[in-house]
Coordinates of C-alpha atoms in Angstrom, one line a residue:
M86 CA -22.3 42.6 -48.1
K87 CA -21.2 43.8 -51.5
L88 CA -17.6 43.7 -52.6
S89 CA -16.1 46.2 -55.0
S90 CA -14.8 45.2 -58.4
F91 CA -11.3 46.2 -57.4
A92 CA -11.3 43.9 -54.3
I93 CA -12.5 40.9 -56.4
A94 CA -9.9 41.5 -59.1
T95 CA -7.1 41.7 -56.4
F96 CA -8.3 38.4 -54.8
L97 CA -8.3 36.5 -58.1
A98 CA -4.8 37.8 -59.0
L99 CA -3.5 36.4 -55.7
L100 CA -5.0 33.0 -56.3
E101 CA -3.3 32.8 -59.8
T102 CA 0.1 33.8 -58.5
S103 CA 0.2 31.6 -55.3
S104 CA 0.7 27.8 -55.1
P105 CA -1.6 25.5 -53.1
A106 CA 1.4 23.9 -51.4
S107 CA 3.2 27.1 -50.6
G108 CA 1.7 27.1 -47.1
F109 CA 3.5 23.8 -46.3
C110 CA 6.9 24.7 -47.7
P111 CA 9.7 25.7 -45.4
M112 CA 10.7 29.3 -45.2
P113 CA 13.7 30.2 -47.4
A114 CA 16.9 31.0 -45.6
R115 CA 17.5 34.6 -44.9
S116 CA 20.2 36.4 -46.8
G117 CA 23.6 36.3 -45.1
V118 CA 22.6 33.3 -42.8
R119 CA 24.3 30.0 -43.4
S120 CA 22.3 26.9 -42.5
T121 CA 24.3 23.9 -41.1
G122 CA 23.1 20.4 -40.3
T123 CA 24.4 17.2 -38.8
S124 CA 23.9 13.8 -40.4
L125 CA 22.6 11.1 -38.2
Y126 CA 23.3 7.4 -38.8
G127 CA 21.5 4.4 -37.6
Y128 CA 22.8 1.1 -36.2
L129 CA 22.7 -0.6 -39.6
D130 CA 23.7 2.3 -41.8
D131 CA 26.6 1.9 -44.2
L132 CA 29.1 4.4 -42.8
K133 CA 31.3 4.3 -45.9
G134 CA 28.9 6.6 -47.7
P135 CA 27.3 6.3 -51.1
D136 CA 29.1 5.0 -54.2
P137 CA 30.8 8.0 -55.8
N138 CA 30.4 6.5 -59.3
P139 CA 27.1 4.8 -59.3
V140 CA 25.8 3.0 -62.4
P141 CA 22.0 3.1 -62.4
E142 CA 21.8 0.5 -65.2
D143 CA 23.5 -2.1 -63.0
E144 CA 21.1 -1.5 -60.1
S145 CA 17.9 -1.5 -62.2
R146 CA 15.3 -4.3 -62.0
E147 CA 16.1 -5.5 -65.5
A148 CA 19.8 -5.9 -64.6
T149 CA 19.2 -7.9 -61.4
R150 CA 16.4 -10.0 -62.8
M151 CA 17.3 -13.7 -63.4
K152 CA 17.1 -14.8 -67.0
D153 CA 14.3 -17.1 -68.0
E154 CA 16.8 -19.8 -69.2
D155 CA 18.3 -19.9 -65.7
I156 CA 15.0 -20.5 -63.9
D157 CA 14.4 -24.2 -63.0
R158 CA 11.0 -25.1 -61.6
A159 CA 10.2 -21.6 -60.4
G160 CA 13.6 -21.4 -58.7
P161 CA 17.2 -20.6 -59.5
G162 CA 18.6 -23.1 -62.1
S163 CA 22.2 -21.8 -61.8
W164 CA 24.2 -21.1 -58.7
D165 CA 27.2 -19.4 -60.4
S166 CA 26.5 -16.1 -58.7
Y167 CA 25.7 -17.6 -55.2
V168 CA 27.7 -16.3 -52.3
E169 CA 28.1 -18.4 -49.2
F170 CA 26.9 -16.4 -46.3
N171 CA 26.5 -18.0 -42.8
E172 CA 26.3 -14.9 -40.6
F173 CA 22.6 -14.4 -40.6
D174 CA 21.3 -13.8 -37.1
G175 CA 17.7 -14.8 -37.6
G176 CA 16.6 -11.2 -37.9
D177 CA 16.7 -10.5 -34.1
G178 CA 19.5 -7.9 -34.5
Q179 CA 21.5 -9.4 -31.6
M180 CA 24.6 -10.1 -33.8
G181 CA 25.4 -6.6 -34.9
V182 CA 25.7 -5.7 -38.6
A183 CA 25.5 -8.8 -40.8
G184 CA 28.8 -9.2 -42.8
D185 CA 31.1 -7.6 -40.2
G186 CA 32.7 -10.9 -39.4
N187 CA 31.2 -11.2 -35.9
S188 CA 28.8 -14.2 -35.7
K189 CA 28.4 -14.1 -31.9
L190 CA 26.1 -12.1 -29.7
E191 CA 27.1 -8.5 -29.0
K192 CA 29.1 -7.9 -25.8
F193 CA 28.2 -5.1 -23.4
D194 CA 30.0 -3.6 -20.5
M195 CA 28.6 -5.4 -17.4
S196 CA 30.8 -3.7 -14.8
E197 CA 28.3 -1.1 -13.8
M198 CA 25.4 -3.6 -13.8
A199 CA 27.4 -5.9 -11.5
K200 CA 28.2 -3.1 -9.2
S201 CA 24.5 -2.1 -9.0
K202 CA 23.5 -5.7 -8.2
T203 CA 26.2 -5.8 -5.4
M204 CA 25.0 -2.6 -3.9
S205 CA 21.4 -3.7 -4.0
A206 CA 22.3 -7.0 -2.4
K207 CA 24.0 -5.1 0.5
N208 CA 21.0 -2.8 1.0
A209 CA 18.7 -5.8 1.0
W210 CA 20.8 -7.8 3.4
G211 CA 21.2 -5.1 5.9
T212 CA 24.2 -3.2 7.3
N213 CA 27.5 -4.4 6.1
T214 CA 29.7 -4.7 9.2
G215 CA 32.6 -6.2 7.4
Y216 CA 32.2 -9.6 9.1
A217 CA 31.3 -11.3 5.8
D218 CA 34.3 -9.8 4.1
T219 CA 36.5 -11.2 6.8
L220 CA 35.0 -14.7 6.4
R221 CA 35.4 -14.5 2.6
D222 CA 39.1 -13.6 3.0
R223 CA 39.5 -16.8 5.1
G224 CA 38.2 -18.9 2.3
M225 CA 34.5 -19.2 3.2
D226 CA 31.8 -19.3 0.5
T227 CA 30.3 -15.8 -0.2
Q228 CA 26.7 -16.9 0.4
R229 CA 27.5 -18.7 3.7
A230 CA 29.6 -15.7 4.9
Q231 CA 26.7 -13.3 4.2
Q232 CA 24.3 -15.6 6.0
L233 CA 26.4 -15.6 9.1
E234 CA 26.6 -11.8 9.0
N235 CA 22.9 -11.6 8.6
W236 CA 22.4 -13.8 11.6
H237 CA 24.7 -11.6 13.8
N238 CA 22.8 -8.5 12.6
Q239 CA 19.5 -10.0 13.5
Q240 CA 20.8 -11.0 17.0
E241 CA 22.0 -7.4 17.5
V242 CA 18.6 -6.0 16.5
L243 CA 16.8 -8.5 18.8
N244 CA 19.0 -7.6 21.8
Q245 CA 18.3 -3.9 21.2
R246 CA 14.6 -4.5 21.3
K247 CA 14.9 -6.6 24.4
T248 CA 16.8 -3.9 26.1
Q249 CA 14.3 -1.2 25.1
R250 CA 11.4 -3.4 26.4
F251 CA 13.2 -4.0 29.7
M252 CA 13.8 -0.3 30.2
T253 CA 10.2 0.4 29.4
E254 CA 8.9 -2.1 31.9
Q255 CA 11.3 -0.8 34.6
Y256 CA 10.1 2.7 33.9
D257 CA 6.5 1.8 34.4
Q258 CA 7.0 -0.1 37.7
V259 CA 5.8 1.8 40.7
A260 CA 6.0 1.2 44.4
T261 CA 2.3 1.7 45.3
D262 CA -1.0 1.8 43.4
D263 CA -1.3 5.5 44.1
D264 CA 1.7 6.2 41.9
N265 CA 0.3 4.2 39.0
W266 CA -0.5 6.7 36.3
R267 CA -2.7 4.2 34.4
N268 CA -5.0 3.7 37.4
L269 CA -5.1 7.5 38.0
A270 CA -6.1 8.1 34.3
S271 CA -9.0 5.6 34.6
F272 CA -10.0 6.6 38.1
G273 CA -13.8 6.9 38.3
V274 CA -14.4 3.8 36.2
E275 CA -12.2 1.4 38.1
R276 CA -13.6 0.4 41.5
T277 CA -12.3 2.0 44.6
Q278 CA -12.9 -0.9 47.0
D279 CA -12.5 -4.6 46.7
F280 CA -15.7 -6.5 47.7
D281 CA -18.2 -8.9 46.2
L282 CA -21.0 -6.7 44.6
D283 CA -23.4 -9.6 44.2
Q284 CA -23.0 -10.6 47.9
T285 CA -23.4 -7.0 49.1
F286 CA -26.3 -5.9 46.8
G287 CA -28.0 -9.3 46.6
S288 CA -30.1 -10.3 43.5
V289 CA -31.0 -7.7 40.9
T290 CA -34.5 -6.3 41.6
V291 CA -36.5 -3.5 40.2
A292 CA -36.6 -0.2 42.1
D293 CA -39.8 1.5 43.2
K294 CA -39.3 4.2 40.6
I295 CA -38.6 3.7 36.9
E296 CA -36.3 6.4 35.5
G297 CA -37.3 5.9 31.9
T298 CA -37.7 3.6 29.0
I299 CA -34.9 2.7 26.5
E300 CA -36.2 1.5 23.2
L301 CA -34.0 -0.2 20.6
N302 CA -34.7 -1.5 17.1
G303 CA -32.4 -4.0 15.4
R304 CA -32.4 -6.3 12.4
M305 CA -32.4 -10.1 13.0
N306 CA -28.8 -11.3 13.2
G307 CA -27.7 -7.9 12.2
P308 CA -25.4 -5.4 14.0
Y309 CA -26.0 -4.2 17.6
A310 CA -28.5 -1.4 18.3
T311 CA -27.0 0.8 21.0
Y312 CA -28.1 3.5 23.4
E313 CA -25.7 5.7 25.5
F314 CA -26.4 7.8 28.6
G315 CA -24.4 9.3 31.5
L316 CA -24.9 9.0 35.2
K317 CA -23.3 10.8 38.2
N318 CA -23.1 9.9 41.8
P319 CA -25.8 12.0 43.6
F320 CA -23.8 11.9 46.8
M321 CA -20.3 13.2 47.7
G322 CA -17.2 11.3 46.6
F323 CA -17.0 8.0 44.7
A324 CA -19.3 5.0 44.9
D325 CA -18.8 1.5 43.5
F326 CA -21.7 0.4 41.3
R327 CA -23.2 -2.6 39.7
A328 CA -25.0 -2.4 36.3
A329 CA -27.0 -5.5 35.5
F330 CA -30.4 -6.7 34.2
T331 CA -33.1 -8.5 36.1
P332 CA -33.1 -12.3 35.7
E333 CA -36.1 -12.3 33.4
T334 CA -34.5 -9.9 30.9
P335 CA -33.6 -11.6 27.6
K336 CA -30.0 -12.3 26.8
E337 CA -30.2 -10.0 23.8
F338 CA -29.5 -7.0 26.1
T339 CA -26.0 -6.2 27.4
V340 CA -24.6 -3.2 29.2
E341 CA -21.1 -1.7 29.5
P342 CA -19.5 -1.1 32.0
S343 CA -21.0 -3.7 34.3
E344 CA -19.2 -2.4 37.4
G345 CA -16.9 0.5 38.4
A346 CA -17.1 3.7 40.4
L347 CA -19.5 6.7 39.9
R348 CA -18.1 10.2 40.4
Q349 CA -19.9 13.2 41.7
K350 CA -18.6 15.8 39.4
E351 CA -18.3 13.9 36.1
E352 CA -20.7 11.5 34.4
T353 CA -19.9 7.8 33.8
N354 CA -21.0 6.8 30.3
F355 CA -23.1 3.6 30.0
I356 CA -23.8 1.8 26.7
V357 CA -26.9 -0.5 26.4
K358 CA -26.8 -2.9 23.4
F359 CA -29.5 -5.0 21.8
K360 CA -28.9 -7.7 19.3
A361 CA -32.1 -9.0 17.7
Q362 CA -32.2 -12.8 17.4
N363 CA -35.9 -13.5 17.1
P364 CA -38.8 -11.7 15.6
G365 CA -41.1 -9.7 17.9
V366 CA -40.6 -7.5 20.9
V367 CA -38.8 -8.3 24.1
E368 CA -38.7 -6.4 27.4
G369 CA -36.6 -6.2 30.5
Y370 CA -35.1 -4.0 33.2
L371 CA -31.7 -2.4 33.7
V372 CA -30.7 -1.7 37.3
I373 CA -27.7 0.4 38.3
E374 CA -27.1 0.5 42.1
T375 CA -24.6 1.4 44.8
E376 CA -24.7 1.1 48.5
D377 CA -26.6 4.4 48.7
F378 CA -29.1 4.4 45.8
K379 CA -30.7 2.2 43.0
K380 CA -32.0 3.4 39.6
T381 CA -34.0 1.3 37.1
W382 CA -34.7 1.7 33.4
K383 CA -37.1 -0.3 31.3
V384 CA -35.5 -1.7 28.1
V385 CA -37.6 -2.6 25.1
G386 CA -36.1 -4.4 22.0
A387 CA -37.9 -4.8 18.7
T388 CA -36.9 -6.7 15.6
S389 CA -37.4 -4.6 12.4

């Protein structure tokens, strides 16, 4: 792209008339607008203001430099102009302005801080019933009075909990088992009759028909390998059952639940678990039986 001679001349003229630092200079105040400012002073500033009649010669380096004849072994040889000054605070700024006549630590208003600590202590100790205040008015130590109030507050909370527990236990008590809502909620898993299953069913034996094979793989000494399935009562009503393994089945197999009641309209869930303890493959049989039927599954466990 070509530029005209007029554009180049205009650009050079602007460079000659402008200052490199003009872009960083503050904008001049507009006509008719008065700018005002507020002076800020620090903690160690001299609030008396500058000397109205300064003498630059007296503050120059030559005027404050020690004369060569007054120097003794690289130090001051004359102490005529020495001023005793014992208010130096070590430079930590905790004594205020050096030279103000105060050589002690600064004092602060601690009333609000003490009030805050008192309120925090009350909140931490619990509800203030006024019992500790009464004991303090009688001359008891503050700490001991508060300890006694804390103990009474703890006893009150304990009694409230005991009362709520007693009311809950009384509410849950029922006259008969039929009114027990917990038994009704778990009905179908809990047994419906009280008799010895082992005596009624005898030893665990394999049925004539095998329902299927349950295969589980697990790591040695690792977590359980599980298998879940559901089973209904093929007959009307409820039937107490026993779920167990044949005597020759290894102890690595377990089943839950081991007893209960089967329902006709809803399945009861069984969980078969296998925990591998030795390398190789183990086998056995799971038998679930009632007074009316018996079902058998072959279980196979392998260590991976």
